[in-house]
Coordinates of C-alpha atoms in Angstrom, one line a residue:
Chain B
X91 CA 50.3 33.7 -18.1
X92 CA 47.9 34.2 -15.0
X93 CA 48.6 32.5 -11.9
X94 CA 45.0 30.4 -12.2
X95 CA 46.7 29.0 -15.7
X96 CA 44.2 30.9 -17.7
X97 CA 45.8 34.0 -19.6
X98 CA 42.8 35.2 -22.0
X99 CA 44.7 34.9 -25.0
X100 CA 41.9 34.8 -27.6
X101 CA 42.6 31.8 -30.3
X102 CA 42.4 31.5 -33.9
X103 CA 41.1 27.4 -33.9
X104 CA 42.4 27.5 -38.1
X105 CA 42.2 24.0 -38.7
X106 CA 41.1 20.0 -37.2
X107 CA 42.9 16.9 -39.0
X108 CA 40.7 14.0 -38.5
X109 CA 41.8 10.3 -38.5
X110 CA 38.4 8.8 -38.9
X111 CA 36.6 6.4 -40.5
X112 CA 33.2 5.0 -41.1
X113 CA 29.8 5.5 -43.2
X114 CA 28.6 8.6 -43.7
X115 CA 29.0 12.3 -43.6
X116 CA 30.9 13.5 -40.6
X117 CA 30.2 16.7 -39.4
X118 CA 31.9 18.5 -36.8
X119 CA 31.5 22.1 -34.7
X120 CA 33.8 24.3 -32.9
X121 CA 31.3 25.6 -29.9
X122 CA 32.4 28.4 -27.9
X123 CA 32.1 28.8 -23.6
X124 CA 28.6 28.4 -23.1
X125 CA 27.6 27.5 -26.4
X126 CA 27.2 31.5 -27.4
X127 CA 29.0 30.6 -30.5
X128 CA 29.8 28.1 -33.1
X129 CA 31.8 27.3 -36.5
X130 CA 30.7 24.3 -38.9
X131 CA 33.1 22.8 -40.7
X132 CA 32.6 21.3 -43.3
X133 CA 31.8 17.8 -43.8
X134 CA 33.7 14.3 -43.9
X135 CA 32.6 12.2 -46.2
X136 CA 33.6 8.7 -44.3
X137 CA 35.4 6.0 -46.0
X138 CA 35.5 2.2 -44.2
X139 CA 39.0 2.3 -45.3
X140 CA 41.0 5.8 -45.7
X141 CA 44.7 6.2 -46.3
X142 CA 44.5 10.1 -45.7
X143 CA 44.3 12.0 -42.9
X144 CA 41.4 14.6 -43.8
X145 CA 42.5 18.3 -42.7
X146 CA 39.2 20.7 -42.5
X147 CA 39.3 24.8 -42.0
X148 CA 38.1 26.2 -39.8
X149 CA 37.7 30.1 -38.7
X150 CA 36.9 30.6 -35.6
X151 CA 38.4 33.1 -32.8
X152 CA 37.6 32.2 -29.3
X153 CA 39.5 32.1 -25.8
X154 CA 38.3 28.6 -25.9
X155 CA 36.3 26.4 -27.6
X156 CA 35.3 22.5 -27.5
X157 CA 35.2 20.2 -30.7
X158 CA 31.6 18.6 -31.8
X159 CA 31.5 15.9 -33.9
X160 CA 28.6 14.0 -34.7
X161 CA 27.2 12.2 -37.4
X162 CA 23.0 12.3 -37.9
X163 CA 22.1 10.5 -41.0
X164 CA 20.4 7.1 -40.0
X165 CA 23.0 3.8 -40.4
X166 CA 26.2 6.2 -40.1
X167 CA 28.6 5.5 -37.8
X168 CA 32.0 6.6 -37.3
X169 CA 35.3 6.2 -35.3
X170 CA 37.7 8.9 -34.4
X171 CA 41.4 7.5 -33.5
X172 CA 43.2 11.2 -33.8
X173 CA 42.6 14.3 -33.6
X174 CA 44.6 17.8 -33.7
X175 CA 43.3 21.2 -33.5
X176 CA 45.6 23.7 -34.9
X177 CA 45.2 26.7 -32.7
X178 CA 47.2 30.0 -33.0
X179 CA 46.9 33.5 -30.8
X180 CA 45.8 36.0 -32.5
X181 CA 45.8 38.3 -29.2
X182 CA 46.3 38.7 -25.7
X183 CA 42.6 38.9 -24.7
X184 CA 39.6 41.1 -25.1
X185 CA 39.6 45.0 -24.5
X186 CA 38.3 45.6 -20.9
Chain Q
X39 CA -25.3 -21.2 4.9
X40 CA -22.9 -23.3 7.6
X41 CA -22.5 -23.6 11.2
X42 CA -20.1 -22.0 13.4
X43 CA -19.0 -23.1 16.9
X44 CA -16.8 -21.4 18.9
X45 CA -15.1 -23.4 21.6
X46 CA -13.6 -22.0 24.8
X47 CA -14.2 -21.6 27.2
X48 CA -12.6 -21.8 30.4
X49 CA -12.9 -19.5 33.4
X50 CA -11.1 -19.9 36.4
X51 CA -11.7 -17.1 39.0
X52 CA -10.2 -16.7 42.6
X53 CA -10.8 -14.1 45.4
X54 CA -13.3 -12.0 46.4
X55 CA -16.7 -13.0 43.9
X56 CA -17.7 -9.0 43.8
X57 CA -14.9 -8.7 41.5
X58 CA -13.7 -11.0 39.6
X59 CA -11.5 -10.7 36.5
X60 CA -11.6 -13.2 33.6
X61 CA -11.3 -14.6 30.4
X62 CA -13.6 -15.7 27.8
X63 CA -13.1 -15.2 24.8
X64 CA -16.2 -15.9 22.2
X65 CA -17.4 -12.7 21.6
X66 CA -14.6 -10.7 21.2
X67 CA -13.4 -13.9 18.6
X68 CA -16.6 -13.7 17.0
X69 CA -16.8 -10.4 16.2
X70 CA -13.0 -9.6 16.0
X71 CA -13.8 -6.1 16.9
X72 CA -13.0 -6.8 20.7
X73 CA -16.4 -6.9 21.8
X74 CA -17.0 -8.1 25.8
X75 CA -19.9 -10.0 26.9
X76 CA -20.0 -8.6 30.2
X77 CA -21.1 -10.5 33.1
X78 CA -22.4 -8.1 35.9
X79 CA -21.5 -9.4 39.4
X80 CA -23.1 -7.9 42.4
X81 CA -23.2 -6.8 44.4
X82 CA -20.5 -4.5 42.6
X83 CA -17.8 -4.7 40.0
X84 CA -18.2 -6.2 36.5
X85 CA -16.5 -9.2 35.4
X86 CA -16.0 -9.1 31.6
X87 CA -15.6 -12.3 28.9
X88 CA -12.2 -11.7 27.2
X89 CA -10.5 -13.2 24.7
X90 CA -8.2 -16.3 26.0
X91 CA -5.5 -18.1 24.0
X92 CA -5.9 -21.5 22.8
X93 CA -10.2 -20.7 21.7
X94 CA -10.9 -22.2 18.8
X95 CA -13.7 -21.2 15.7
X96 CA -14.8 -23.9 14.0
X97 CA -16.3 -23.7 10.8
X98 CA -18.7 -26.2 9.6
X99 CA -16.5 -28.5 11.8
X100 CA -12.9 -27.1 10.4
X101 CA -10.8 -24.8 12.9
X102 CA -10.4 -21.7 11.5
X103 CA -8.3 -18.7 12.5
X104 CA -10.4 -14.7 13.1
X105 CA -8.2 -14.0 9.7
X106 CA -9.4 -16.4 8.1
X107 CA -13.3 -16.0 8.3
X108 CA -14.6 -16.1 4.7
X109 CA -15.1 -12.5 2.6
X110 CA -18.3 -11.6 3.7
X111 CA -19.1 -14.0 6.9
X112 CA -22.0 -13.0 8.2
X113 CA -23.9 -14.2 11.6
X114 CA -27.8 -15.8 11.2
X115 CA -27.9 -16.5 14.6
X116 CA -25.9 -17.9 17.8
X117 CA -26.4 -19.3 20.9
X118 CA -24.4 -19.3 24.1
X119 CA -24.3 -22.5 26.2
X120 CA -23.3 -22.9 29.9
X121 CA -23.0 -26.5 30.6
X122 CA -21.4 -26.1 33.6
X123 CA -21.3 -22.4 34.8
X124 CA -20.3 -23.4 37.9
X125 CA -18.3 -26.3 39.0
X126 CA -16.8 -25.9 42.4
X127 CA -19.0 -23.2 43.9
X128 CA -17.3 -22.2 47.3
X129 CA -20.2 -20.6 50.1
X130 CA -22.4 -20.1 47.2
X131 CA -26.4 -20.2 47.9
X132 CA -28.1 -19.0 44.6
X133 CA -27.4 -18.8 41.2
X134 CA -29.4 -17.2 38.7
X135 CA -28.5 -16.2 35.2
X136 CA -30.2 -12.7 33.1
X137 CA -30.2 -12.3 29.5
X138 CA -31.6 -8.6 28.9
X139 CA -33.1 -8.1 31.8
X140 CA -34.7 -11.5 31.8
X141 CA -33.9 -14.0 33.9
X142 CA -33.0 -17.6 31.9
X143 CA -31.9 -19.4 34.9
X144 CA -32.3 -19.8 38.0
X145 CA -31.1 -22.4 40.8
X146 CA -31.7 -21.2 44.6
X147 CA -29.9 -24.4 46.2
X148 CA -26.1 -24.9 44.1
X149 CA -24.6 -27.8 46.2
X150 CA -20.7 -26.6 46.8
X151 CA -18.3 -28.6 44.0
X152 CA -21.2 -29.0 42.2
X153 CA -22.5 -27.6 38.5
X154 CA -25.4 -26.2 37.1
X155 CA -27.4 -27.7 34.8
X156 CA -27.3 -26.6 31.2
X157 CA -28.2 -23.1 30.0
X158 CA -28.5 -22.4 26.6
X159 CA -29.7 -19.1 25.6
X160 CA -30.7 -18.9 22.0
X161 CA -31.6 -16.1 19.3
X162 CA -28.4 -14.4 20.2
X163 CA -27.1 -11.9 17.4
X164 CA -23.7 -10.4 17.1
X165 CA -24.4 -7.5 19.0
X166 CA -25.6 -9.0 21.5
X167 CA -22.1 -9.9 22.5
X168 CA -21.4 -6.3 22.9
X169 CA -22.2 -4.4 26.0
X170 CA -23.9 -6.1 29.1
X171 CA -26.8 -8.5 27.9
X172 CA -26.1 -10.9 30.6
X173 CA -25.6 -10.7 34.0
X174 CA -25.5 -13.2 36.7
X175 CA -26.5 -12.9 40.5
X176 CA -24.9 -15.1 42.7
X177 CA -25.6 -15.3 46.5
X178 CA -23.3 -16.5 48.9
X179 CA -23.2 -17.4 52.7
X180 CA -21.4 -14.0 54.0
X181 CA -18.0 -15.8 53.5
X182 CA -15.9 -13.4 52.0
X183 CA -13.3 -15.5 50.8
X184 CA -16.0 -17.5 48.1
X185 CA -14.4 -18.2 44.6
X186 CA -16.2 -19.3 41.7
X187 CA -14.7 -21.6 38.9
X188 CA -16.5 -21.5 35.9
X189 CA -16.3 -23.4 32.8
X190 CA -18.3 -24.7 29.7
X191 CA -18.8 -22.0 28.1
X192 CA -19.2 -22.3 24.6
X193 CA -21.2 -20.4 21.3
X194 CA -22.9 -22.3 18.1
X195 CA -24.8 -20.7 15.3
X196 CA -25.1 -20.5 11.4
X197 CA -23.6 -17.8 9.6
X198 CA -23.8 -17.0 5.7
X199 CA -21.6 -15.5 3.1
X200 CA -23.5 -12.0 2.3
X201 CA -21.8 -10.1 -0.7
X202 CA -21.7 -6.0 -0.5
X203 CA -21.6 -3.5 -3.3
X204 CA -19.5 -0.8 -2.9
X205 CA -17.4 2.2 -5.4
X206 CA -14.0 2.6 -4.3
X207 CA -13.2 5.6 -6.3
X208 CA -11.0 8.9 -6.4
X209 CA -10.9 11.8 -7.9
X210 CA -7.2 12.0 -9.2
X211 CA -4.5 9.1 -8.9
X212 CA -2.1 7.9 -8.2
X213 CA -2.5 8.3 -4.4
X214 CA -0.3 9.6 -2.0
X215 CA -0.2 10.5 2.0
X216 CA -2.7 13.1 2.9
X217 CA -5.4 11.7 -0.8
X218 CA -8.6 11.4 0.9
X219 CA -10.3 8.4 -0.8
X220 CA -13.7 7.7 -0.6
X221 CA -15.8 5.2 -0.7
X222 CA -19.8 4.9 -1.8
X223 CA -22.5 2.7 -1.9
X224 CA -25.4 2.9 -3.8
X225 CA -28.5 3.4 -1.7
X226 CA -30.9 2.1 -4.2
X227 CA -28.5 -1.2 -4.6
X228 CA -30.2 -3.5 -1.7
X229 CA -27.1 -5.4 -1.4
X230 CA -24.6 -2.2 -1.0
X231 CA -22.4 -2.3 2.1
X232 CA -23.3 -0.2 5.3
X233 CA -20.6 1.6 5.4
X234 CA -21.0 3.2 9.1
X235 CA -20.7 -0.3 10.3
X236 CA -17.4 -0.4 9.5
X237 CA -14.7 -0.2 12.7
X238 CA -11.9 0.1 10.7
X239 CA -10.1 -0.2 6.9
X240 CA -7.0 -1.0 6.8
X241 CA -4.0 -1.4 4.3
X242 CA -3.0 -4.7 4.2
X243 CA 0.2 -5.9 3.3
X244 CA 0.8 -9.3 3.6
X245 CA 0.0 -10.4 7.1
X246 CA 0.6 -6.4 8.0
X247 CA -2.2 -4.4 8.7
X248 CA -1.8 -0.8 8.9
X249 CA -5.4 1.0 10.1
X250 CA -6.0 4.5 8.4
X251 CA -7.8 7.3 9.5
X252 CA -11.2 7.8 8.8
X253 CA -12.0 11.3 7.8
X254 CA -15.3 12.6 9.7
X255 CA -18.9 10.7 10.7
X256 CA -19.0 7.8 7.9
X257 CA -22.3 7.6 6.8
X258 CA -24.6 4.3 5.6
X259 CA -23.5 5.6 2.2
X260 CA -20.1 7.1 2.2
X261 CA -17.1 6.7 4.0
X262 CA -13.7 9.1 3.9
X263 CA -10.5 7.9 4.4
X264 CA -7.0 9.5 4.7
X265 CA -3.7 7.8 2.6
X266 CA -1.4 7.9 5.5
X267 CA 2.6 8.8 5.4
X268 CA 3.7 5.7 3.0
X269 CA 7.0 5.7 4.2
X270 CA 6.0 4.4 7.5
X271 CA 4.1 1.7 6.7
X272 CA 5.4 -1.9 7.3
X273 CA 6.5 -2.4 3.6
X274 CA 7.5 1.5 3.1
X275 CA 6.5 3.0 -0.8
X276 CA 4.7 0.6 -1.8
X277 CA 3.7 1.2 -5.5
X278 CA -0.2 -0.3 -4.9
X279 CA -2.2 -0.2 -1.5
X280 CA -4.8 -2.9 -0.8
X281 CA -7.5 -2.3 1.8
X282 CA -9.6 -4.5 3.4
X283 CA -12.8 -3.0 6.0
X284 CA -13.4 -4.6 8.8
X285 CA -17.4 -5.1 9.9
X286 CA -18.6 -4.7 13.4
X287 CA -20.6 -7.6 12.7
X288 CA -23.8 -6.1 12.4
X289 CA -24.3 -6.4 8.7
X290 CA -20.8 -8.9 8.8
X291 CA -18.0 -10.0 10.5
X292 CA -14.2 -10.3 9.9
X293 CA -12.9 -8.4 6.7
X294 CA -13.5 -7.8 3.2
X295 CA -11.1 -6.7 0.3
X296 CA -12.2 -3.6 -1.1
X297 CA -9.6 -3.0 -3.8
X298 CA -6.5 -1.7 -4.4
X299 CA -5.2 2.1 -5.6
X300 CA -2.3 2.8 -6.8
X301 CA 0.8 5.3 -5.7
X302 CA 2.6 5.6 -9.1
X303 CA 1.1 5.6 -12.5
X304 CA 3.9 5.0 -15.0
X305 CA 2.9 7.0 -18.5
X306 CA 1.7 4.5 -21.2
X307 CA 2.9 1.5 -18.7
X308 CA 0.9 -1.3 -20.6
X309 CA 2.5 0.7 -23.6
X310 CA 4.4 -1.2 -26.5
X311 CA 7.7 -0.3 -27.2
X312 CA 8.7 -0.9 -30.9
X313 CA 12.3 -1.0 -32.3
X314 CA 12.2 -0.1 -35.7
X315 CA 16.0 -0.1 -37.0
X316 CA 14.5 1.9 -40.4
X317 CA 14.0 4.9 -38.3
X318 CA 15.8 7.3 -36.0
X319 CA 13.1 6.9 -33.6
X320 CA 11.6 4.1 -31.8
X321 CA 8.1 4.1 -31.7
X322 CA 5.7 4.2 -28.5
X323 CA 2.1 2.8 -28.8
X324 CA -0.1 4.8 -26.8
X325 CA -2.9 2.9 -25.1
X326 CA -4.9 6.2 -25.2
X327 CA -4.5 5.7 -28.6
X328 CA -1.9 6.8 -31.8
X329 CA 2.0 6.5 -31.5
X330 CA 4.4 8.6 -29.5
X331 CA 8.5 8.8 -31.6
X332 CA 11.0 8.3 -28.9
X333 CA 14.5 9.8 -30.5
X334 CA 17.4 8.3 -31.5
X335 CA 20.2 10.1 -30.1
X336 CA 23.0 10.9 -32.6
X337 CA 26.7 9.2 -32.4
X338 CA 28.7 12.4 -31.1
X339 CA 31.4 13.3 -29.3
X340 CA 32.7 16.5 -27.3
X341 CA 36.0 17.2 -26.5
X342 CA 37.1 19.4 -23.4
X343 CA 37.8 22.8 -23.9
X344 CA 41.0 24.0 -25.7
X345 CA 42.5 27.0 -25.3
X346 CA 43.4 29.4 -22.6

């Protein structure tokens, strides 16, 4: 690991598990530094009430990356209480 | 049409009578431009009329303050009365009083302590209190210590309300320090406002007036202004300027509003925002016409960055 805490590794971001609930279909993004690049999963159809925890793919290898969720339909509306992000390394950084 | 009086008037003067300092006050109240009447003493020095505290405008019988002359006061006519020039003449053998260049008054024997007898000189107009159109020649025995106390002074006249056309306009708005604004009146309009007898315009703010600066020779026609720094002004930024011109009360006295411009124009401000909860966008009525869609924004969230 670097001493400024950021090693490069590049990610594999494989999977989100939502707890979430609402009206609507919830979409959400993995967005890369800057915004260069993205990965939509696909989307959440929202339940008032939901027993499951919804687990959506994703494929997307970045050294980092921030989670977008949203929902754009008029009268939807959501609420997130959990989220995890399974992330793996795939490598120790880019070529130079 | 109403009558005006202006009460002073009360001159008290010691010392050498070639020079004597004073205070009256009518013209310079009457005008509110600062105007003197200026009394010439010989046989050197001038002694000039100022304004002294406590003088009092009446309006058809009601005291009324210099700022609060009615829009558009003008002057018919005036007369200045001397009832008692002078009461307690000291060494002095003659009296005789001038109104341009002609004398009004004469008395060749003024018994010491004692007064003159009325002077009224009439067909005065406002100008006439500017500059010297009186003078007074006063001969005394050669005693150098003669003093003169002087009193009775005071002005009546009719005035009338005169209204003026004028176009405050500008090119662009809103306004803002260095705009030059300018201000027309329409020669063929027999009422429009002379606008190179105005002394002054000022921003008014309340009981705050803030003078700007005129921008080259006004003419009858058009005058040029300058928006001064608004940061400076007594109430700093303020979103609308009034003005008000002040008349050197040739063609009227006092002030008169001449409108207000504005230093921030809000986009659509008389504008009607609608909620409409069928639509992602609210909706903007345009008073220039048709509807402007203000967005929605989305529910969302972003989490920080993962990784690294």
């Amino acid at each position: 690991m670097a001493k400024n805490g950021f090693s490069g590794e590049v990610l594999h971001f494989g999977a989100v598990r939502y707890r979430v609930t609402g009206v609507g279909n919830f979409k959400s993004t993995l967005v890369s530094l800057d915004d260069v690049e993205t990965y939509d999963s696909p989307d959440i159809t929202l339940a008032a009430a939901n027993n499951r925890e919804p687990t959506i793919l994703a494929n997307f290898n970045q050294q980092r990356a921030y989670l977008y969720g949203r929902v754009t339909s008029i009268d939807e509306r959501f609420t997130v209480s959990k989220i995890i992000i399974y992330v793996r390394p795939v490598a120790t950084g880019y070529p130079d | 049409m109403g009558t005006i009086r202006i009460n002073p008037v009360t001159v008290n003067e010691t010392g050498s009578w070639s020079l004597l300092g004073g205070a009256i006050d009518a013209p310079s109240a009457l005008s509110g431009v600062g105007g003197r009447l200026g009394l010439t003493f010989p046989p050197s020095g001038s002694y000039a009329l100022d304004c002294i505290p406590g003088t009092t405008i009446l309006i058809d019988g009601v005291p009324t303050l210099l700022a609060d002359l009615p829009v558009g006061f003008h002057i018919v006519d005036l007369t200045l009365h001397m009832t008692a020039v002078i009461n307690s003449p000291t060494h002095f053998t003659a009296f005789a009083m001038q109104y341009n260049m002609s004398q009004v008054y004469t008395n060749p024997n003024i018994p010491n302590g004692g007064a003159t007898a009325p002077i009224d000189v009439t067909g005065l107009t406002p100008s006439d209190l500017y500059g010297d159109h009186f003078s007074l020649s006063l001969t005394t025995d050669g005693d150098a210590s003669a003093t003169i106390n002087s009193n009775g002074f005071f002005i009546t006249g009719t005035y009338d309300i005169q209204n003026f056309t004028f176009d405050l306009s500008l090119a662009t708005q809103p306004v803002q320090q260095g705009t030059l604004v300018t201000i027309t009146s329409d020669p063929n309009d027999p009422d429009h406002m002379e606008l190179n007898q105005l002394t002054e315009i000022d921003i008014v703010q309340g009981v705050d007036l803030t003078p700007v600066t005129i921008v080259g020779t006004p003419t009858e026609f058009e005058i040029v202004f300058e928006i001064p720094d608004l940061s400076t002004l007594p109430v700093p930024n303020p979103q609308t300027l009034h003005f008000q011109a002040v008349g050197n009360g040739v063609q009227f006295s006092g002030s008169v509003p001449l409108g207000k411009l504005e230093t921030i124009l809000f986009r659509n401000a008389p504008g009607i925002y609608f909620l409409d909860k069928t639509a992602t966008s609210d909706t903007l009525y345009d008073p220039d016409g048709g509807t402007i869609n203000v967005p929605i924004p989305e529910p969302f969230f972003k989490t920080g960055f993962i990784g690294g």
